[in-house]
Amino acid sequence: DTALYAAKRAGRGRFEYYSDVMDTKARESELRRAVAQDELVVYFQPAVALATGELRAVEALVRWNHPVRGLLGPGEFIELAEETGAVVPLGAWVLRAACREAAGWRTGIPGAGPLRLAVNLSPKQVAQADLVTTVEAILTETGFPPDRLTLEITESVILQPDPLTISRLQALRDLGIQLAVDDFGTGYSALSYLRRLPVTMLKIDRSFVTGIADDPEARSVCEAVVHLGEAFKMNVVAEGIETADQATALIDMGCVIGQGFFFHRPLPPDEARALVKQQFAALT
Ligand code: C2E
Ligand code: MG
Ligand code: MG
Ligand code: MG
């Protein structure tokens, strides 16, 4: 039982919270209410040019400002959201909030034009017939330019590339949106599928970056993804960089962009804005 498992992982206090008070249905409706009542917050984790540390993009990462339990990371509710379908309104909420925030930076900080925004899309969202109209409506509403947006999909989406999925992803590309494969290397994306999908970016999963210095297999996977990116003309982003050695190893492999605590943690909106201002205001 997922709730019990999550509860055990989270420790004793939360065990009681889950087992005594809440079943899955109740937790789902609590989450849906949280979305409707704007209890969610978007944090932004910078992605930088590895060689210079310059800010290139920010990734929107959702948090839940829970009235009782405090600030919760997606690890504590995204799986439930995905299983119940609550991730569809949640994902739209995150896209709207992130685009609105980043559009504000673009207006207020003239040099911030080149900054990209990345937002995660869950498999359930990709499966929605109205995905493209929803995304388009949010871009229109917020004024965020489609060609500055990257949507991150998971490898599982690539594993079942039915024609409808492919045409939806192609429609997003036709709007000028970039498409990234997140956590790349952890699943089993068939290379033949990858080549047929309108994907423009691969994000090397943190598990491989973590092992890059002392695990030859992890290192090989990083190298392979960088080469794959070159072969398929896709950008490659390394995620979860925690040390200077990892950054150096990635630079030596030809990886250009990276994300990780070594550079920046996910930042609340005001701190993200301040960083964008500090990096781009001088360029105007
Ligand atoms: P992700 O999209 O792969 O995001 C990267 C995760 O790794 C983030 O965790 C980030 O805080 C963490 N991270 C970044 N750099 C480092 C590092 O150097 N070391 C370590 N140990 N961790 C690092 P977070 O924010 O907890 O998000 C976890 C996952 O939840 C995300 O993985 C993504 O799959 C999912 N997620 C987050 N926001 C959303 C959302 O709005 N919609 C959907 N569908 N999924 C989301
Ligand atoms: Mg991501
Ligand atoms: Mg990732
Ligand atoms: Mg990851």
CSV table of C-alpha atoms and ligand atoms in Angstrom, one decimal:
chain,number,residue,atom,x,y,z
A,1,ASP,CA,0.0,0.0,0.0
A,2,THR,CA,1.6,3.3,-1.2
A,3,ALA,CA,0.3,5.5,1.6
A,4,LEU,CA,1.7,3.1,4.2
A,5,TYR,CA,5.0,2.9,2.4
A,6,ALA,CA,5.2,6.7,2.0
A,7,ALA,CA,4.2,7.1,5.6
A,8,LYS,CA,6.9,4.6,6.8
A,9,ARG,CA,9.5,6.4,4.8
A,10,ALA,CA,8.5,9.8,6.2
A,11,GLY,CA,8.8,8.6,9.8
A,12,ARG,CA,6.6,8.0,12.8
A,13,GLY,CA,4.7,11.3,13.1
A,14,ARG,CA,3.6,11.1,9.6
A,15,PHE,CA,2.8,7.4,9.9
A,16,GLU,CA,0.0,8.3,12.2
A,17,TYR,CA,-1.1,11.2,10.0
A,18,TYR,CA,-1.6,8.9,7.0
A,19,SER,CA,-2.8,5.7,8.6
A,20,ASP,CA,-5.3,7.1,11.1
A,21,VAL,CA,-6.6,10.2,9.3
A,22,MET,CA,-6.3,9.9,5.6
A,23,ASP,CA,-6.9,7.3,2.9
A,24,THR,CA,-6.0,7.8,-0.7
A,25,LYS,CA,-9.3,9.3,-1.7
A,26,ALA,CA,-9.1,11.9,1.1
A,27,ARG,CA,-5.5,12.7,0.3
A,28,GLU,CA,-6.4,13.1,-3.4
A,29,SER,CA,-9.2,15.6,-2.6
A,30,GLU,CA,-6.9,17.5,-0.2
A,31,LEU,CA,-4.4,17.8,-3.0
A,32,ARG,CA,-7.0,18.9,-5.5
A,33,ARG,CA,-8.2,21.5,-3.0
A,34,ALA,CA,-4.6,22.7,-2.5
A,35,VAL,CA,-4.3,23.3,-6.2
A,36,ALA,CA,-7.6,25.2,-6.4
A,37,GLN,CA,-6.7,27.3,-3.3
A,38,ASP,CA,-3.2,28.2,-4.5
A,39,GLU,CA,-1.4,26.3,-1.7
A,40,LEU,CA,1.3,25.3,-4.3
A,41,VAL,CA,4.5,27.2,-4.8
A,42,VAL,CA,6.9,27.1,-7.7
A,43,TYR,CA,10.6,27.0,-7.0
A,44,PHE,CA,13.1,27.6,-9.7
A,45,GLN,CA,16.4,25.7,-10.1
A,46,PRO,CA,18.9,27.4,-12.4
A,47,ALA,CA,20.7,25.6,-15.2
A,48,VAL,CA,24.1,27.1,-16.1
A,49,ALA,CA,26.8,27.1,-18.7
A,50,LEU,CA,29.2,24.6,-17.1
A,51,ALA,CA,32.3,26.5,-18.3
A,52,THR,CA,31.3,30.0,-17.0
A,53,GLY,CA,28.5,29.5,-14.5
A,54,GLU,CA,26.3,31.9,-16.5
A,55,LEU,CA,22.6,31.4,-16.1
A,56,ARG,CA,20.9,29.8,-19.1
A,57,ALA,CA,17.6,28.5,-17.9
A,58,VAL,CA,15.5,27.9,-14.8
A,59,GLU,CA,13.4,24.7,-14.1
A,60,ALA,CA,10.1,25.0,-12.3
A,61,LEU,CA,9.8,22.6,-9.4
A,62,VAL,CA,6.6,22.4,-7.5
A,63,ARG,CA,6.3,22.6,-3.7
A,64,TRP,CA,3.2,22.3,-1.5
A,65,ASN,CA,2.9,24.8,1.3
A,66,HIS,CA,0.8,22.5,3.4
A,67,PRO,CA,-1.1,24.3,6.2
A,68,VAL,CA,-0.2,21.7,8.8
A,69,ARG,CA,2.9,19.8,7.5
A,70,GLY,CA,4.8,22.8,6.1
A,71,LEU,CA,6.7,22.9,2.8
A,72,LEU,CA,6.5,19.6,1.0
A,73,GLY,CA,8.6,18.5,-1.9
A,74,PRO,CA,7.1,16.7,-4.9
A,75,GLY,CA,8.5,13.4,-3.6
A,76,GLU,CA,5.7,13.5,-1.1
A,77,PHE,CA,2.7,14.1,-3.4
A,78,ILE,CA,3.6,13.8,-7.1
A,79,GLU,CA,3.1,10.0,-7.2
A,80,LEU,CA,-0.3,10.3,-5.7
A,81,ALA,CA,-1.2,13.1,-8.1
A,82,GLU,CA,-0.1,10.9,-11.0
A,83,GLU,CA,-2.0,7.9,-9.8
A,84,THR,CA,-5.2,9.8,-9.2
A,85,GLY,CA,-5.1,12.1,-12.2
A,86,ALA,CA,-4.8,15.2,-9.9
A,87,VAL,CA,-1.5,15.9,-11.7
A,88,VAL,CA,-3.5,17.2,-14.7
A,89,PRO,CA,-4.9,20.3,-13.0
A,90,LEU,CA,-1.7,20.5,-10.8
A,91,GLY,CA,0.5,20.5,-13.9
A,92,ALA,CA,-1.5,23.2,-15.5
A,93,TRP,CA,-1.3,25.3,-12.3
A,94,VAL,CA,2.5,24.9,-12.3
A,95,LEU,CA,2.8,25.8,-16.0
A,96,ARG,CA,0.6,28.9,-15.5
A,97,ALA,CA,2.4,30.1,-12.3
A,98,ALA,CA,5.9,29.5,-13.8
A,99,CYS,CA,5.1,31.3,-17.1
A,100,ARG,CA,3.5,34.2,-15.2
A,101,GLU,CA,6.5,34.6,-13.0
A,102,ALA,CA,9.1,34.3,-15.8
A,103,ALA,CA,7.1,36.6,-18.0
A,104,GLY,CA,7.3,39.2,-15.2
A,105,TRP,CA,11.1,38.8,-15.1
A,106,ARG,CA,11.2,39.4,-18.9
A,107,THR,CA,9.2,42.6,-18.6
A,108,GLY,CA,11.0,44.0,-15.6
A,109,ILE,CA,14.6,42.9,-16.5
A,110,PRO,CA,15.2,43.8,-20.1
A,111,GLY,CA,18.4,41.7,-20.5
A,112,ALA,CA,16.5,38.5,-19.3
A,113,GLY,CA,15.1,37.8,-22.8
A,114,PRO,CA,17.4,34.9,-23.6
A,115,LEU,CA,16.6,33.0,-20.3
A,116,ARG,CA,14.8,29.8,-20.9
A,117,LEU,CA,12.1,28.2,-18.7
A,118,ALA,CA,11.7,24.5,-18.2
A,119,VAL,CA,8.5,22.9,-16.8
A,120,ASN,CA,8.0,19.2,-16.1
A,121,LEU,CA,5.1,17.4,-17.8
A,122,SER,CA,3.7,14.2,-16.3
A,123,PRO,CA,2.8,11.2,-18.5
A,124,LYS,CA,-0.9,11.8,-17.6
A,125,GLN,CA,-0.7,15.3,-18.9
A,126,VAL,CA,0.9,14.1,-22.2
A,127,ALA,CA,-2.0,11.6,-22.5
A,128,GLN,CA,-4.6,14.4,-22.4
A,129,ALA,CA,-6.4,15.2,-25.7
A,130,ASP,CA,-6.4,18.9,-24.8
A,131,LEU,CA,-2.7,19.2,-23.8
A,132,VAL,CA,-1.8,21.4,-26.7
A,133,THR,CA,-4.8,23.8,-26.4
A,134,THR,CA,-4.1,24.0,-22.6
A,135,VAL,CA,-0.5,24.9,-23.1
A,136,GLU,CA,-1.3,27.4,-25.9
A,137,ALA,CA,-4.0,29.1,-23.7
A,138,ILE,CA,-1.5,29.4,-20.8
A,139,LEU,CA,1.2,30.9,-23.1
A,140,THR,CA,-1.4,33.4,-24.5
A,141,GLU,CA,-2.7,34.3,-21.0
A,142,THR,CA,0.7,34.9,-19.5
A,143,GLY,CA,2.5,36.3,-22.5
A,144,PHE,CA,5.4,33.9,-22.1
A,145,PRO,CA,7.0,33.3,-25.5
A,146,PRO,CA,6.7,29.6,-26.7
A,147,ASP,CA,10.3,29.6,-28.1
A,148,ARG,CA,11.7,30.2,-24.6
A,149,LEU,CA,9.8,27.3,-23.1
A,150,THR,CA,11.1,23.7,-22.6
A,151,LEU,CA,8.7,21.0,-21.6
A,152,GLU,CA,10.3,18.0,-19.9
A,153,ILE,CA,8.8,14.6,-20.5
A,154,THR,CA,9.8,11.3,-18.9
A,155,GLU,CA,11.4,8.3,-20.6
A,156,SER,CA,8.2,6.3,-20.0
A,157,VAL,CA,6.4,8.6,-22.4
A,158,ILE,CA,8.9,7.7,-25.0
A,159,LEU,CA,8.5,4.0,-24.4
A,160,GLN,CA,4.9,4.0,-25.6
A,161,PRO,CA,5.0,6.5,-28.5
A,162,ASP,CA,1.5,6.0,-29.9
A,163,PRO,CA,0.6,8.1,-32.9
A,164,LEU,CA,-1.5,10.5,-30.8
A,165,THR,CA,1.3,11.2,-28.4
A,166,ILE,CA,3.7,11.8,-31.2
A,167,SER,CA,1.3,14.2,-33.0
A,168,ARG,CA,0.7,16.1,-29.7
A,169,LEU,CA,4.4,16.5,-29.1
A,170,GLN,CA,4.9,17.6,-32.7
A,171,ALA,CA,2.2,20.2,-32.2
A,172,LEU,CA,4.1,21.5,-29.2
A,173,ARG,CA,7.2,21.7,-31.3
A,174,ASP,CA,5.3,23.5,-34.1
A,175,LEU,CA,4.5,26.2,-31.5
A,176,GLY,CA,8.2,26.6,-31.1
A,177,ILE,CA,8.4,24.8,-27.7
A,178,GLN,CA,11.5,22.7,-27.0
A,179,LEU,CA,11.0,19.2,-25.7
A,180,ALA,CA,13.5,17.5,-23.2
A,181,VAL,CA,13.7,13.9,-22.0
A,182,ASP,CA,14.1,14.1,-18.3
A,183,ASP,CA,16.1,11.6,-16.1
A,184,PHE,CA,17.5,10.2,-19.4
A,185,GLY,CA,19.3,6.8,-19.0
A,186,THR,CA,17.2,5.5,-16.1
A,187,GLY,CA,14.5,3.9,-18.3
A,188,TYR,CA,15.0,1.9,-21.5
A,189,SER,CA,14.2,4.4,-24.2
A,190,ALA,CA,14.7,2.5,-27.5
A,191,LEU,CA,17.0,4.6,-29.6
A,192,SER,CA,14.9,4.0,-32.6
A,193,TYR,CA,11.9,5.6,-30.9
A,194,LEU,CA,14.0,8.5,-29.6
A,195,ARG,CA,15.1,9.3,-33.1
A,196,ARG,CA,11.5,9.4,-34.4
A,197,LEU,CA,10.2,11.7,-31.6
A,198,PRO,CA,10.3,15.5,-31.9
A,199,VAL,CA,12.6,15.7,-28.9
A,200,THR,CA,15.3,18.4,-28.7
A,201,MET,CA,17.1,17.8,-25.4
A,202,LEU,CA,18.3,15.0,-23.2
A,203,LYS,CA,18.8,15.5,-19.4
A,204,ILE,CA,21.4,13.0,-18.0
A,205,ASP,CA,20.0,11.6,-14.8
A,206,ARG,CA,21.6,12.6,-11.5
A,207,SER,CA,22.4,8.9,-10.7
A,208,PHE,CA,25.0,8.9,-13.5
A,209,VAL,CA,26.4,12.3,-12.7
A,210,THR,CA,26.8,11.2,-9.1
A,211,GLY,CA,29.0,8.3,-10.1
A,212,ILE,CA,31.0,10.1,-12.8
A,213,ALA,CA,34.3,10.3,-10.8
A,214,ASP,CA,34.6,6.8,-9.5
A,215,ASP,CA,32.1,4.5,-11.2
A,216,PRO,CA,33.3,3.7,-14.8
A,217,GLU,CA,29.9,2.5,-15.8
A,218,ALA,CA,28.2,5.7,-14.7
A,219,ARG,CA,30.9,7.7,-16.5
A,220,SER,CA,30.3,5.7,-19.7
A,221,VAL,CA,26.6,6.4,-19.6
A,222,CYS,CA,27.4,10.1,-19.3
A,223,GLU,CA,29.7,9.9,-22.3
A,224,ALA,CA,27.2,7.9,-24.3
A,225,VAL,CA,24.4,10.4,-23.7
A,226,VAL,CA,26.7,13.4,-24.7
A,227,HIS,CA,27.6,11.5,-27.9
A,228,LEU,CA,24.0,10.6,-28.5
A,229,GLY,CA,23.1,14.3,-28.2
A,230,GLU,CA,25.7,15.1,-30.8
A,231,ALA,CA,24.5,12.3,-33.2
A,232,PHE,CA,20.8,13.3,-32.9
A,233,LYS,CA,21.5,17.1,-32.7
A,234,MET,CA,19.9,17.3,-29.3
A,235,ASN,CA,21.1,19.5,-26.5
A,236,VAL,CA,22.4,17.7,-23.4
A,237,VAL,CA,21.9,18.9,-19.8
A,238,ALA,CA,23.6,17.2,-16.9
A,239,GLU,CA,21.5,17.2,-13.7
A,240,GLY,CA,22.4,16.7,-10.0
A,241,ILE,CA,26.0,18.2,-10.2
A,242,GLU,CA,27.2,18.4,-6.6
A,243,THR,CA,31.0,18.8,-6.9
A,244,ALA,CA,33.5,20.7,-8.9
A,245,ASP,CA,35.0,17.4,-10.0
A,246,GLN,CA,31.7,16.3,-11.5
A,247,ALA,CA,31.4,19.6,-13.4
A,248,THR,CA,35.0,19.3,-14.7
A,249,ALA,CA,34.5,15.7,-15.9
A,250,LEU,CA,31.3,16.8,-17.7
A,251,ILE,CA,33.0,19.8,-19.4
A,252,ASP,CA,35.9,17.4,-20.5
A,253,MET,CA,33.2,15.2,-22.1
A,254,GLY,CA,31.8,18.1,-24.1
A,255,CYS,CA,28.7,18.6,-22.0
A,256,VAL,CA,27.8,22.3,-22.1
A,257,ILE,CA,24.9,22.9,-19.7
A,258,GLY,CA,24.4,21.6,-16.2
A,259,GLN,CA,22.2,21.9,-13.1
A,260,GLY,CA,22.9,20.9,-9.5
A,261,PHE,CA,23.4,22.0,-5.9
A,262,PHE,CA,27.1,22.8,-6.8
A,263,PHE,CA,25.8,25.7,-8.8
A,264,HIS,CA,22.3,26.5,-7.3
A,265,ARG,CA,19.6,24.8,-5.3
A,266,PRO,CA,16.0,25.3,-6.3
A,267,LEU,CA,15.1,28.9,-5.3
A,268,PRO,CA,11.9,30.4,-4.1
A,269,PRO,CA,10.4,32.9,-6.7
A,270,ASP,CA,11.9,36.1,-5.0
A,271,GLU,CA,15.4,34.7,-4.8
A,272,ALA,CA,15.2,33.4,-8.4
A,273,ARG,CA,14.1,36.8,-9.6
A,274,ALA,CA,17.0,38.4,-7.7
A,275,LEU,CA,19.5,36.0,-9.3
A,276,VAL,CA,18.0,36.7,-12.8
A,277,LYS,CA,18.3,40.4,-12.2
A,278,GLN,CA,21.9,40.1,-10.9
A,279,GLN,CA,22.9,38.1,-14.0
A,280,PHE,CA,21.0,39.9,-16.7
A,281,ALA,CA,20.5,43.5,-15.7
A,282,ALA,CA,24.2,44.3,-16.4
A,283,LEU,CA,23.7,43.1,-20.0
A,284,THR,CA,21.3,45.9,-21.0
B,1,C2E,P1,13.4,16.4,-11.9
B,1,C2E,O1,12.5,17.1,-12.9
B,1,C2E,O2,14.4,15.5,-12.5
B,1,C2E,O3,14.1,17.6,-11.1
B,1,C2E,C1,15.3,17.5,-10.5
B,1,C2E,C2,15.2,17.1,-9.0
B,1,C2E,O4,16.6,16.9,-8.5
B,1,C2E,C3,14.6,18.2,-8.1
B,1,C2E,O5,14.0,17.6,-7.0
B,1,C2E,C4,15.9,19.0,-7.7
B,1,C2E,O6,15.7,19.7,-6.5
B,1,C2E,C5,16.8,17.8,-7.5
B,1,C2E,N1,18.2,18.2,-7.6
B,1,C2E,C6,18.7,19.2,-8.4
B,1,C2E,N2,20.1,19.3,-8.3
B,1,C2E,C7,20.4,18.3,-7.3
B,1,C2E,C8,21.7,18.0,-6.8
B,1,C2E,O7,22.8,18.5,-7.1
B,1,C2E,N3,21.7,17.0,-5.8
B,1,C2E,C9,20.5,16.4,-5.5
B,1,C2E,N4,20.6,15.4,-4.5
B,1,C2E,N5,19.3,16.7,-6.0
B,1,C2E,C10,19.3,17.7,-6.9
B,1,C2E,P2,12.5,17.9,-6.6
B,1,C2E,O8,12.3,19.4,-6.7
B,1,C2E,O9,12.3,17.2,-5.3
B,1,C2E,O10,11.7,17.2,-7.7
B,1,C2E,C11,11.7,15.8,-7.8
B,1,C2E,C12,10.9,15.4,-9.1
B,1,C2E,O11,9.5,15.7,-9.0
B,1,C2E,C13,11.4,16.1,-10.3
B,1,C2E,O12,12.6,15.6,-10.8
B,1,C2E,C14,10.2,15.9,-11.2
B,1,C2E,O13,10.2,14.6,-11.8
B,1,C2E,C15,9.0,15.9,-10.2
B,1,C2E,N6,8.4,17.3,-10.3
B,1,C2E,C16,8.8,18.4,-9.7
B,1,C2E,N7,7.9,19.4,-10.1
B,1,C2E,C17,7.0,18.9,-10.9
B,1,C2E,C18,5.9,19.4,-11.6
B,1,C2E,O14,5.5,20.6,-11.6
B,1,C2E,N8,5.2,18.5,-12.4
B,1,C2E,C19,5.5,17.2,-12.5
B,1,C2E,N9,4.8,16.4,-13.3
B,1,C2E,N10,6.6,16.7,-11.9
B,1,C2E,C20,7.3,17.5,-11.1
B,2,MG,MG,12.8,17.9,-14.7
B,3,MG,MG,15.5,15.3,-14.0
B,4,MG,MG,15.9,13.5,-11.9
